[in-house]
Amino acid sequence: MTNSQHNITTAISWCLAWGDKREPKFDIAVLKQMRQAINNGGVIPEEVLPLVEQVQELQGIDKNYFPATLDELKGKYSELWKQTTRIGLVYGGATKIKQYVFEAAKLPDIRGASALLDRINLVDLPAFFSCEQHPDYPQCQQAEDYCKKVRENWLDKSENFPQLSKALIPELIIYSTGGNILAFCPAALIDDLANAIEKRYTEETLTANSCAVGAKFKPLEIRFGLLPDEINNETFWLEKYLNNLDNPLVKAYFDQSDTSEQQAFKERKTFNELAGKLASLFNQRRNGNSLPENNRSLRCYPPMFETHPYLRRDEGDRRSALLQAKSSPDDPSQGLPGDPWFSEASARKRVVGQIAKRDDSSLKWYEQAGFEWEPGEKAIESWVDKFEQYLHDTPHRYYGKIRSEKIHPSRVKEARSVREIADASNPPGFVGYIYADGNNMGGYIQKEIKNPQDYKLFSRDIFDATEKSVYAALIKHLQPHKLNPNLQAERKSTREVWIHPFEILTIGGDDVMLIVPADKALAIAKTIGEEFESRLAKSENYQIPQRCLLYHRYHPQSALPSQCQLSMSTGVLITAEDTPIYYAEKLTSQLLKSAKKYAKDLKKQDYYSGTVDFLVMKAVTMISSNINEFRSQGLTKSGLGQQKLKLYAAPYTLHELGGLLETAKALKAAEFPKSQLYQIRSLLERGKQTAMLNYRYFRVRLAQNSAQELLKKQFEEAWCKPKDPNNNGNLAPWMSLKEDKEDALEKVTYETIWRELVDLYPFIEKKQQNPPTCPESQQQTVQL
């Protein structure tokens, strides 16, 4: 039996032994002895032995067994069927996270909001279950005293939930990552635990939204999904399902593509069905609705703070300010730069942000404000701390540059602002926002995750792969950066300042949000996607049985087939350092949505790997609506009887993105004059033939044949060959979209990567070689 199976056996046994009342059915010492015996292989107390044997029987059911009728299930597992004690399940977490995190405009507040939510999810909620005593929760172990304070000074208080902590043990948690928690719980205490989760979020953040729900289930339902209390002629099971396949409700609930009817029913009737019921209850409560047979108070009224038109407001202009972090002539260290105004909610974000970023600025401004709330400094772990620990455990060359200058790695600090990250870009002044999210997670869970231990392992695998993929990508493409003298002066430092040139806003489950230098953004996004797949593909659980190769638009080299059933889609926005963060996040989310849609479409062609959509925005006024409208109205040309022209080619597969970067490097190496690059881009709008003729004219005017050959190989042959293998023509700078329709000639669409190449051109590193040039005086424009 694996460790996760031991945990689940312990959890279910604990719930059954506790019983249906608020007080345990057996002495608490007996329950603790039972827990220790199951975990360590000792002697189980006689009082609870029959219950443990039932749980072991439940856990021992063959994974391929499925009863044809409920009478068969009732007869084969009669003791489990007769068990009247229910097992509680609770699901909850933060909602409207972006609204809370990006409410403020400044990076320190955004950083603090994200860190505070991470602390609640990864430390506070597990502290309810005494997880500092369990090796699976290292962050709780590092903050052992804090976890004890959470229970003693908050959870166990008479006005909160004094009976709850003694009923919770670490094994009850199925997962607690990605901003959510799913856990077993004694049936009588599910409302208490759900209320405790919501109350903890509200009391710690003041303004963040949260939601938690619970439900009670029979032991057999953990293995076979929702079951009826009584069996009669109206009971819905496999036979009745097969007789009602035309019913739209039945079809919507059970139907799966590429799966037989019987298999679809079998895959639905698992632990997933319980999780699905909790998700449905969660959505109902989150929307402010009352739940059936539940007396909990509604949460349709979010936290509100009154303001007044004549009172000073905080930096976010949302709540009345309570203090100003103003420096004193006698003690300049007690304030903050700019003398900002804070409400209590925004003050909490800022102080947590300072702690998370190991900011050496003083916290006196908060300590002197008189707030009773404590940020829990020991429980707040910086992402850079975790990154440096990964560096310590992994061979790397990240510190190669500073070691050559005899600077100790301990001198490398976190970036404090977007300006400092942008200083590491080439050219400086630009950053890249990266927002990545997992693909096919729901489909994989529905097909492959059958029980709680699978959920537990899956959650751990995804979080571990996501986190390490980010670190690996940052190590591969970045290195410590020395700030320019102006930014060094802002830190009031008398010696050189070296920083880690990135900001990890969050890594939660399969979600990633980063800010990196603009010139490395696409390479980092590509590596994150590749590392995520390669790490998961090492496990047989995530490998694709039959690998299929997609037709890629970039084809000078054979692309590797998809290796993993799970992947990441990513949105990347390259923009100026002064772009408002909330606006950048909004656009990056749109790019991510576009990339995920592309991945979903490609999955129909058996492509399971990642996709990336990106946009280079050099001015905030470039897009007035949203990205889809900008592309469809501004970058798509079509007319009656004319061929449709797309002046962009995004999104890209990971293989295509690698090809795009290689082509951009080739363009840079060929020293294609900038004026001609922009001229060809402007001529794309004039039609297919005009753009083709001008491109070829400018290409043959390159002074050296080597440059022409490089461009021909890396751009024309790699991207612009016709889809018909018998056609040896050349469409440069266009690509034709493959059409399967009979009237494809009438509906053929042409797209081009040229516009994106031009946008990326300033951010591509120039290779050192003899520059072939085309004299500016020889530039001409040929039109049809």
PDB file of N, CA, C and O in Angstrom, residues 299-322:
ATOM      1  N   ARG A 299     -23.889  34.117   1.487  1.00  0.00           N
ATOM      2  CA  ARG A 299     -22.710  34.946   1.285  1.00  0.00           C
ATOM      3  C   ARG A 299     -22.930  35.880   0.085  1.00  0.00           C
ATOM      4  O   ARG A 299     -22.005  36.208  -0.643  1.00  0.00           O
ATOM      5  N   CYS A 300     -24.190  36.289  -0.120  1.00  0.00           N
ATOM      6  CA  CYS A 300     -24.491  37.143  -1.271  1.00  0.00           C
ATOM      7  C   CYS A 300     -24.121  38.598  -1.010  1.00  0.00           C
ATOM      8  O   CYS A 300     -24.244  39.438  -1.901  1.00  0.00           O
ATOM      9  N   TYR A 301     -23.685  38.898   0.213  1.00  0.00           N
ATOM     10  CA  TYR A 301     -23.279  40.268   0.525  1.00  0.00           C
ATOM     11  C   TYR A 301     -21.771  40.304   0.755  1.00  0.00           C
ATOM     12  O   TYR A 301     -21.293  39.896   1.809  1.00  0.00           O
ATOM     13  N   PRO A 302     -20.988  40.765  -0.214  1.00  0.00           N
ATOM     14  CA  PRO A 302     -19.528  40.778  -0.071  1.00  0.00           C
ATOM     15  C   PRO A 302     -19.085  41.827   0.938  1.00  0.00           C
ATOM     16  O   PRO A 302     -19.866  42.715   1.312  1.00  0.00           O
ATOM     17  N   PRO A 303     -17.837  41.757   1.410  1.00  0.00           N
ATOM     18  CA  PRO A 303     -17.342  42.771   2.360  1.00  0.00           C
ATOM     19  C   PRO A 303     -17.431  44.170   1.763  1.00  0.00           C
ATOM     20  O   PRO A 303     -17.033  44.396   0.622  1.00  0.00           O
ATOM     21  N   MET A 304     -17.982  45.098   2.536  1.00  0.00           N
ATOM     22  CA  MET A 304     -18.133  46.474   2.068  1.00  0.00           C
ATOM     23  C   MET A 304     -17.524  47.428   3.094  1.00  0.00           C
ATOM     24  O   MET A 304     -17.674  47.240   4.290  1.00  0.00           O
ATOM     25  N   PHE A 305     -16.847  48.458   2.597  1.00  0.00           N
ATOM     26  CA  PHE A 305     -16.273  49.474   3.460  1.00  0.00           C
ATOM     27  C   PHE A 305     -16.791  50.830   2.995  1.00  0.00           C
ATOM     28  O   PHE A 305     -16.619  51.213   1.841  1.00  0.00           O
ATOM     29  N   GLU A 306     -17.439  51.537   3.908  1.00  0.00           N
ATOM     30  CA  GLU A 306     -18.020  52.822   3.552  1.00  0.00           C
ATOM     31  C   GLU A 306     -16.927  53.852   3.258  1.00  0.00           C
ATOM     32  O   GLU A 306     -15.856  53.841   3.856  1.00  0.00           O
ATOM     33  N   THR A 307     -17.202  54.705   2.320  1.00  0.00           N
ATOM     34  CA  THR A 307     -16.300  55.814   2.015  1.00  0.00           C
ATOM     35  C   THR A 307     -17.090  57.124   2.112  1.00  0.00           C
ATOM     36  O   THR A 307     -18.303  57.113   2.279  1.00  0.00           O
ATOM     37  N   HIS A 308     -16.381  58.220   1.994  1.00  0.00           N
ATOM     38  CA  HIS A 308     -17.016  59.523   2.098  1.00  0.00           C
ATOM     39  C   HIS A 308     -16.354  60.438   1.079  1.00  0.00           C
ATOM     40  O   HIS A 308     -15.132  60.388   0.888  1.00  0.00           O
ATOM     41  N   PRO A 309     -17.125  61.263   0.387  1.00  0.00           N
ATOM     42  CA  PRO A 309     -16.528  62.093  -0.667  1.00  0.00           C
ATOM     43  C   PRO A 309     -15.482  63.087  -0.161  1.00  0.00           C
ATOM     44  O   PRO A 309     -14.661  63.552  -0.942  1.00  0.00           O
ATOM     45  N   TYR A 310     -15.497  63.399   1.140  1.00  0.00           N
ATOM     46  CA  TYR A 310     -14.566  64.405   1.651  1.00  0.00           C
ATOM     47  C   TYR A 310     -13.455  63.801   2.512  1.00  0.00           C
ATOM     48  O   TYR A 310     -12.742  64.531   3.188  1.00  0.00           O
ATOM     49  N   LEU A 311     -13.336  62.472   2.498  1.00  0.00           N
ATOM     50  CA  LEU A 311     -12.268  61.816   3.234  1.00  0.00           C
ATOM     51  C   LEU A 311     -11.200  61.308   2.266  1.00  0.00           C
ATOM     52  O   LEU A 311     -11.503  60.903   1.144  1.00  0.00           O
ATOM     53  N   ARG A 312      -9.965  61.322   2.708  1.00  0.00           N
ATOM     54  CA  ARG A 312      -8.862  60.848   1.891  1.00  0.00           C
ATOM     55  C   ARG A 312      -8.996  59.346   1.671  1.00  0.00           C
ATOM     56  O   ARG A 312      -9.323  58.593   2.588  1.00  0.00           O
ATOM     57  N   ARG A 313      -8.731  58.897   0.442  1.00  0.00           N
ATOM     58  CA  ARG A 313      -8.813  57.472   0.138  1.00  0.00           C
ATOM     59  C   ARG A 313      -7.419  56.881  -0.023  1.00  0.00           C
ATOM     60  O   ARG A 313      -6.427  57.589  -0.151  1.00  0.00           O
ATOM     61  N   ASP A 314      -7.379  55.543  -0.042  1.00  0.00           N
ATOM     62  CA  ASP A 314      -6.092  54.867  -0.167  1.00  0.00           C
ATOM     63  C   ASP A 314      -5.582  54.932  -1.604  1.00  0.00           C
ATOM     64  O   ASP A 314      -6.228  55.532  -2.484  1.00  0.00           O
ATOM     65  N   GLU A 315      -4.438  54.298  -1.867  1.00  0.00           N
ATOM     66  CA  GLU A 315      -3.796  54.381  -3.172  1.00  0.00           C
ATOM     67  C   GLU A 315      -4.667  53.802  -4.285  1.00  0.00           C
ATOM     68  O   GLU A 315      -4.577  54.220  -5.434  1.00  0.00           O
ATOM     69  N   GLY A 316      -5.501  52.820  -3.949  1.00  0.00           N
ATOM     70  CA  GLY A 316      -6.391  52.233  -4.945  1.00  0.00           C
ATOM     71  C   GLY A 316      -7.668  53.003  -5.150  1.00  0.00           C
ATOM     72  O   GLY A 316      -8.485  52.650  -6.001  1.00  0.00           O
ATOM     73  N   ASP A 317      -7.861  54.061  -4.357  1.00  0.00           N
ATOM     74  CA  ASP A 317      -9.023  54.942  -4.456  1.00  0.00           C
ATOM     75  C   ASP A 317     -10.327  54.179  -4.251  1.00  0.00           C
ATOM     76  O   ASP A 317     -11.344  54.492  -4.849  1.00  0.00           O
ATOM     77  N   ARG A 318     -10.301  53.168  -3.353  1.00  0.00           N
ATOM     78  CA  ARG A 318     -11.491  52.358  -3.125  1.00  0.00           C
ATOM     79  C   ARG A 318     -12.024  52.463  -1.698  1.00  0.00           C
ATOM     80  O   ARG A 318     -13.206  52.284  -1.464  1.00  0.00           O
ATOM     81  N   ARG A 319     -11.149  52.694  -0.731  1.00  0.00           N
ATOM     82  CA  ARG A 319     -11.555  52.746   0.669  1.00  0.00           C
ATOM     83  C   ARG A 319     -10.930  53.959   1.349  1.00  0.00           C
ATOM     84  O   ARG A 319      -9.893  54.471   0.912  1.00  0.00           O
ATOM     85  N   SER A 320     -11.530  54.372   2.434  1.00  0.00           N
ATOM     86  CA  SER A 320     -11.006  55.514   3.178  1.00  0.00           C
ATOM     87  C   SER A 320      -9.651  55.167   3.769  1.00  0.00           C
ATOM     88  O   SER A 320      -9.452  54.086   4.329  1.00  0.00           O
ATOM     89  N   ALA A 321      -8.708  56.098   3.641  1.00  0.00           N
ATOM     90  CA  ALA A 321      -7.359  55.882   4.162  1.00  0.00           C
ATOM     91  C   ALA A 321      -7.344  56.058   5.670  1.00  0.00           C
ATOM     92  O   ALA A 321      -8.048  56.913   6.232  1.00  0.00           O
ATOM     93  N   LEU A 322      -6.537  55.236   6.331  1.00  0.00           N
ATOM     94  CA  LEU A 322      -6.403  55.300   7.778  1.00  0.00           C
ATOM     95  C   LEU A 322      -5.038  55.814   8.214  1.00  0.00           C
ATOM     96  O   LEU A 322      -4.887  56.275   9.343  1.00  0.00           O
TER      97      LEU A 322
END
